[in-house]
PDB file of C-alpha atoms in Angstrom:
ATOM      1  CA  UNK A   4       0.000   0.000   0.000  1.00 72.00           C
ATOM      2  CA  UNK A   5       1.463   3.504  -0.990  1.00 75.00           C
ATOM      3  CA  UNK A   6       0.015   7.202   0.566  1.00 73.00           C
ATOM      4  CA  UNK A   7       0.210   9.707  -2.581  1.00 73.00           C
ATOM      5  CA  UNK A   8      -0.020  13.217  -0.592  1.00 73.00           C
ATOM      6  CA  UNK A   9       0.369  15.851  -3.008  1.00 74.00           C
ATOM      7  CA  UNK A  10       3.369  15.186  -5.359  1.00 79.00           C
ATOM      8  CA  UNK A  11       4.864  13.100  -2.559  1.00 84.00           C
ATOM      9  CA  UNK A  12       4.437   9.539  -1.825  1.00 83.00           C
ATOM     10  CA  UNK A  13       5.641   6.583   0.618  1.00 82.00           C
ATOM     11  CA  UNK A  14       5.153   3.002   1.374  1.00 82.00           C
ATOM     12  CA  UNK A  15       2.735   1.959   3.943  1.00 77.00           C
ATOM     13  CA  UNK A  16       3.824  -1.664   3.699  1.00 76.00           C
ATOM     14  CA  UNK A  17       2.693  -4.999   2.057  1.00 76.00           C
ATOM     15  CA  UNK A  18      -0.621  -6.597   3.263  1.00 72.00           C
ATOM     16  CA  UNK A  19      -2.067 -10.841   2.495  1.00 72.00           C
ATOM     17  CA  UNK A  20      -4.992 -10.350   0.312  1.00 67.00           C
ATOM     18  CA  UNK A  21      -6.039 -12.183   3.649  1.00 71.00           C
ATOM     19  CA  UNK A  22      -7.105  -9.786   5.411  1.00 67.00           C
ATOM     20  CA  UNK A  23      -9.246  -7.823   2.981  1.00 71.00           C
ATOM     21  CA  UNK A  24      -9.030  -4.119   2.179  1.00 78.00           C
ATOM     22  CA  UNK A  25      -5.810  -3.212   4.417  1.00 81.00           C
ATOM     23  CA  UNK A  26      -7.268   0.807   3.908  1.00 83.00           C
ATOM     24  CA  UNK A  27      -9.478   0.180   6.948  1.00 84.00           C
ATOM     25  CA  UNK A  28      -6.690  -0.852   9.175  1.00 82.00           C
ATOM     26  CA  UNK A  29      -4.635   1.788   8.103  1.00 84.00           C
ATOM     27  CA  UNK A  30      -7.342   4.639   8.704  1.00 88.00           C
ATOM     28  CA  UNK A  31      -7.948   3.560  11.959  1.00 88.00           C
ATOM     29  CA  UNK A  32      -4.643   3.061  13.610  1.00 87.00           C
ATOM     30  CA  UNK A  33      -3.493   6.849  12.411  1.00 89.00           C
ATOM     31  CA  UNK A  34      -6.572   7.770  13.825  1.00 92.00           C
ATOM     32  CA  UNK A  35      -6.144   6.236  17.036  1.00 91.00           C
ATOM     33  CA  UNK A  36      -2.315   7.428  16.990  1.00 91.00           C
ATOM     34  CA  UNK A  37      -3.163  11.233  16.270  1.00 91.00           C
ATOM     35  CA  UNK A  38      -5.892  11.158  19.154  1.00 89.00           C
ATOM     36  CA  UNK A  39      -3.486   9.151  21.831  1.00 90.00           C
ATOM     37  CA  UNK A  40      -0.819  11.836  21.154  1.00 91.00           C
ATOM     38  CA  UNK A  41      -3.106  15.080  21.531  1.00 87.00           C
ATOM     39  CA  UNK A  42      -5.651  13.650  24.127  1.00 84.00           C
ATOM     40  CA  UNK A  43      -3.060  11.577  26.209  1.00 85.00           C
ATOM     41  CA  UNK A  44      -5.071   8.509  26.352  1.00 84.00           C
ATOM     42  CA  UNK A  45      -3.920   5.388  25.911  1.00 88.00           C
ATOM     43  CA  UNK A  46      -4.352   3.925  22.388  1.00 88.00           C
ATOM     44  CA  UNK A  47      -4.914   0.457  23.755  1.00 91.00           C
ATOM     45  CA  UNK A  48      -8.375   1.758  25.934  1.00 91.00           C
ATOM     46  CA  UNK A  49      -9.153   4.303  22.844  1.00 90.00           C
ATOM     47  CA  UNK A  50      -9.026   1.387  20.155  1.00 90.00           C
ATOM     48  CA  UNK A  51     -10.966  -1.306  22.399  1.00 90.00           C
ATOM     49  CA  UNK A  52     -14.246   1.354  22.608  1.00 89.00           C
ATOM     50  CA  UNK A  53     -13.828   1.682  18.944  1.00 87.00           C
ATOM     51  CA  UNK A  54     -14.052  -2.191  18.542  1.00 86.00           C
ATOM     52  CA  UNK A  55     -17.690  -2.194  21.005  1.00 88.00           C
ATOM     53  CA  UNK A  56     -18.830   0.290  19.475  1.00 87.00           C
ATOM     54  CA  UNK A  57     -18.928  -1.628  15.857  1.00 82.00           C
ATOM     55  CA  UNK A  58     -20.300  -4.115  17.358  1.00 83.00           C
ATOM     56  CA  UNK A  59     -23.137  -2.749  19.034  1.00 82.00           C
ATOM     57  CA  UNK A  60     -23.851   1.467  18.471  1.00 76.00           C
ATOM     58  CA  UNK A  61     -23.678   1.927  14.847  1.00 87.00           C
ATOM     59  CA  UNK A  62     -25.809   3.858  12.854  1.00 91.00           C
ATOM     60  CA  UNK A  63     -26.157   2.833   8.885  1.00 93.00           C
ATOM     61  CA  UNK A  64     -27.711   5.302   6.317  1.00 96.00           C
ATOM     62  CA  UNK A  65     -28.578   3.967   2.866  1.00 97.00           C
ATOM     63  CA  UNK A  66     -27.599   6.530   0.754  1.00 96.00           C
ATOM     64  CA  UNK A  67     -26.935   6.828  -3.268  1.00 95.00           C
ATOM     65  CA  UNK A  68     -23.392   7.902  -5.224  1.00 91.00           C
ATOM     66  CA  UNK A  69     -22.508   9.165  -8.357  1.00 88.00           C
ATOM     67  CA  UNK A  70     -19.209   6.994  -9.122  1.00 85.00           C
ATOM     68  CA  UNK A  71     -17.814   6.896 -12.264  1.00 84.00           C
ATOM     69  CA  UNK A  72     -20.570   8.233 -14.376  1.00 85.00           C
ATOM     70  CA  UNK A  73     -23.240   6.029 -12.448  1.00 88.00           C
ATOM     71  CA  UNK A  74     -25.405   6.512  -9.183  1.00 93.00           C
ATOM     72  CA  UNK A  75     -24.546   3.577  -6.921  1.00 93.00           C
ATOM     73  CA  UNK A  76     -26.414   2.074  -3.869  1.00 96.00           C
ATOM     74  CA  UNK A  77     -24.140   2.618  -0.938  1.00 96.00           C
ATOM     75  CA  UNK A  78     -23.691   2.564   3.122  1.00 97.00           C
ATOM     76  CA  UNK A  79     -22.936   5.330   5.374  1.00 97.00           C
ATOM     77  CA  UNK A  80     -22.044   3.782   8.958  1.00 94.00           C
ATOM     78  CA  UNK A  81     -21.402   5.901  11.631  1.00 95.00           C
ATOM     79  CA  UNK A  82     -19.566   5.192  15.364  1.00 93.00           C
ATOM     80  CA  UNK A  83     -19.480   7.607  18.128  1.00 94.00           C
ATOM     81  CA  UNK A  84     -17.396   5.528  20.184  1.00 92.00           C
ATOM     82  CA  UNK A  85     -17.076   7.871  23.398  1.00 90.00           C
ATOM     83  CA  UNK A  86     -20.745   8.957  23.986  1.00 89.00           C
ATOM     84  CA  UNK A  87     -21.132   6.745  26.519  1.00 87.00           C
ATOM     85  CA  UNK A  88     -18.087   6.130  27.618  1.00 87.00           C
ATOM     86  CA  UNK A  89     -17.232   5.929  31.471  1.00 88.00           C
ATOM     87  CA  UNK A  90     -14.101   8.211  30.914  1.00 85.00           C
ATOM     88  CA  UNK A  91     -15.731  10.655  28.524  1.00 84.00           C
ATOM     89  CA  UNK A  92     -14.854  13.668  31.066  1.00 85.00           C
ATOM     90  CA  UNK A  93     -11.568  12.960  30.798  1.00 84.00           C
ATOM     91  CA  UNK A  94     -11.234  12.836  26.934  1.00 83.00           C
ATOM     92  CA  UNK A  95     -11.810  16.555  26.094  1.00 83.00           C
ATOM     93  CA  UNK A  96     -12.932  17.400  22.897  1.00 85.00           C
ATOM     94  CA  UNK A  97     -12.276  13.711  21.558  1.00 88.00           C
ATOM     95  CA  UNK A  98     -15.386  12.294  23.652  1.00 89.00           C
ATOM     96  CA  UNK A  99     -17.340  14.137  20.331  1.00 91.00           C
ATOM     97  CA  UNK A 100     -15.061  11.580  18.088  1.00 93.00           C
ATOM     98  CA  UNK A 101     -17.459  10.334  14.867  1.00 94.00           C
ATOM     99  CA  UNK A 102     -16.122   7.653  12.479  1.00 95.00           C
ATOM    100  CA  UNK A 103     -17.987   7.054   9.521  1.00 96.00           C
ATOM    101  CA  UNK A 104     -17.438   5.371   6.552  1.00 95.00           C
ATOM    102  CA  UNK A 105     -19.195   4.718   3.123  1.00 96.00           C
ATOM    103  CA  UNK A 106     -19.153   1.964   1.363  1.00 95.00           C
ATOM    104  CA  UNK A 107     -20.224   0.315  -1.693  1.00 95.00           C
ATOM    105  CA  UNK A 108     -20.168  -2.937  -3.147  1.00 93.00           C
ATOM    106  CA  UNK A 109     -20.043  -1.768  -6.891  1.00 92.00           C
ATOM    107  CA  UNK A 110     -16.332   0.300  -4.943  1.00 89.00           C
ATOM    108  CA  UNK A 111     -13.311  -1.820  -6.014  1.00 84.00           C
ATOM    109  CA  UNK A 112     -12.372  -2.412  -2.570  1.00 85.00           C
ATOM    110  CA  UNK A 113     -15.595  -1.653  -0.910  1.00 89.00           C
ATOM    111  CA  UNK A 114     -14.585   2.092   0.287  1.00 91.00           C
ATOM    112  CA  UNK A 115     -15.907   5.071  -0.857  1.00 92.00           C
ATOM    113  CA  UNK A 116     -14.565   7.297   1.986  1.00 93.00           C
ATOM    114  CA  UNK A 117     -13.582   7.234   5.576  1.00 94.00           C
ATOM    115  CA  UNK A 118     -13.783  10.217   7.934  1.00 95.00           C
ATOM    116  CA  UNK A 119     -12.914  10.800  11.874  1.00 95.00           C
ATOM    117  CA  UNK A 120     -14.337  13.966  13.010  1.00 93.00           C
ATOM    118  CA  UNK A 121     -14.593  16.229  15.941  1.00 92.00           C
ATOM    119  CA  UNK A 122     -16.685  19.090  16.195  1.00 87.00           C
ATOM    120  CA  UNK A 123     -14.016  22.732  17.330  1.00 81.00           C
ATOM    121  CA  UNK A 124     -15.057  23.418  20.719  1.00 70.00           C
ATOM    122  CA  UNK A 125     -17.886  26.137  21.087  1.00 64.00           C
ATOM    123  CA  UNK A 126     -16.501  29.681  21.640  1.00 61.00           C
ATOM    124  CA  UNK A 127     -13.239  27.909  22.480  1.00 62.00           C
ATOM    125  CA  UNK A 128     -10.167  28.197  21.414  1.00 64.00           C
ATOM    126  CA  UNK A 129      -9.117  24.631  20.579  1.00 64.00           C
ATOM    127  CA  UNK A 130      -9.898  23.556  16.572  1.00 67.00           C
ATOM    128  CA  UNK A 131     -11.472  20.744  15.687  1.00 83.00           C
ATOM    129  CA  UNK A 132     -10.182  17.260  14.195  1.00 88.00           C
ATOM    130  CA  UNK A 133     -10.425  16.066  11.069  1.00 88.00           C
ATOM    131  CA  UNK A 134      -8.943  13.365   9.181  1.00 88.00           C
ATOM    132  CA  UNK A 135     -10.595  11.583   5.662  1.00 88.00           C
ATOM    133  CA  UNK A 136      -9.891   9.629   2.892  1.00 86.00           C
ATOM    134  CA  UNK A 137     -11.876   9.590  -0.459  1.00 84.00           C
ATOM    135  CA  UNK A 138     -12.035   7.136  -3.387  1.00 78.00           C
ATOM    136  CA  UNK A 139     -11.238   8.658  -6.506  1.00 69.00           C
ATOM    137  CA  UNK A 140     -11.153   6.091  -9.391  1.00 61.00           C
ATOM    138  CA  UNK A 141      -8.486   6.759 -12.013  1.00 55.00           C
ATOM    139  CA  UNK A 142      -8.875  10.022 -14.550  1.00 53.00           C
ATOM    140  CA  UNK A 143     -11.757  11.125 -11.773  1.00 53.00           C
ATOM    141  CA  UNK A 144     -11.123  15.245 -10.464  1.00 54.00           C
ATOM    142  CA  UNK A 145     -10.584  15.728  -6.957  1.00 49.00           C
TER     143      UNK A 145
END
């Protein structure tokens, strides 16, 4: 797998065909690394409410895409992994934390996008978090 940023790019390492779409995995553990380093937390406790809340709080939209010249049927599934969360006092602004992610099967490689989100603090001075990916299939504009 290879992150094209601009002009630049870099390896992200080899993945089995095993394990699926390694995109996912890759998402989620920068994710989890950019909110351990700013929050403090520990990424261990931060990725372990991420995993319950798949499991048993998400929201799924059924919404339609325009992908390569076509409307597709696709997925929006959302995770607010915090919003219950025992320790959600002590997470700051990242007890707000949404992940959501579209997908589609007519995607090559099921993803359409993948977002983390956190609202900017109301009146405060602290901005908010965002981090996304986006499918773009070859020739498509940004």
């Amino acid at each position: 797998m290879t992150l094209h940023r601009g002009g630049r790019s870099r390896g992200l390492g080899d993945y089995p065909a095993s394990v699926g779409n390694p995109l996912i995995m890759y998402f989620l553990e920068s994710v989890l690394a950019d909110i351990a380093n700013q929050s403090g937390g520990s990424p261990y406790y931060l990725r372990n409410r991420i995993k319950e809340a798949l499991l048993r709080d998400a929201q799924i939209m059924r919404v339609s895409l325009r992908h390569r010249n076509a409307d597709i049927r696709a997925r929006v599934v959302t995770i607010r992994p915090f919003r219950n969360d025992k320790a959600r006092e002590r997470m700051g602004r990242f007890s707000e934390l949404a992940l959501t992610v579209t997908v589609s099967e007519d995607i090559p490689g099921w993803y359409y996008s993948l977002a983390a989100t956190v609202p900017a603090a109301a009146g405060g001075n602290e901005a908010g978090y965002s981090n996304a990916i986006t499918f773009k299939a070859t020739g498509e504009k940004p």
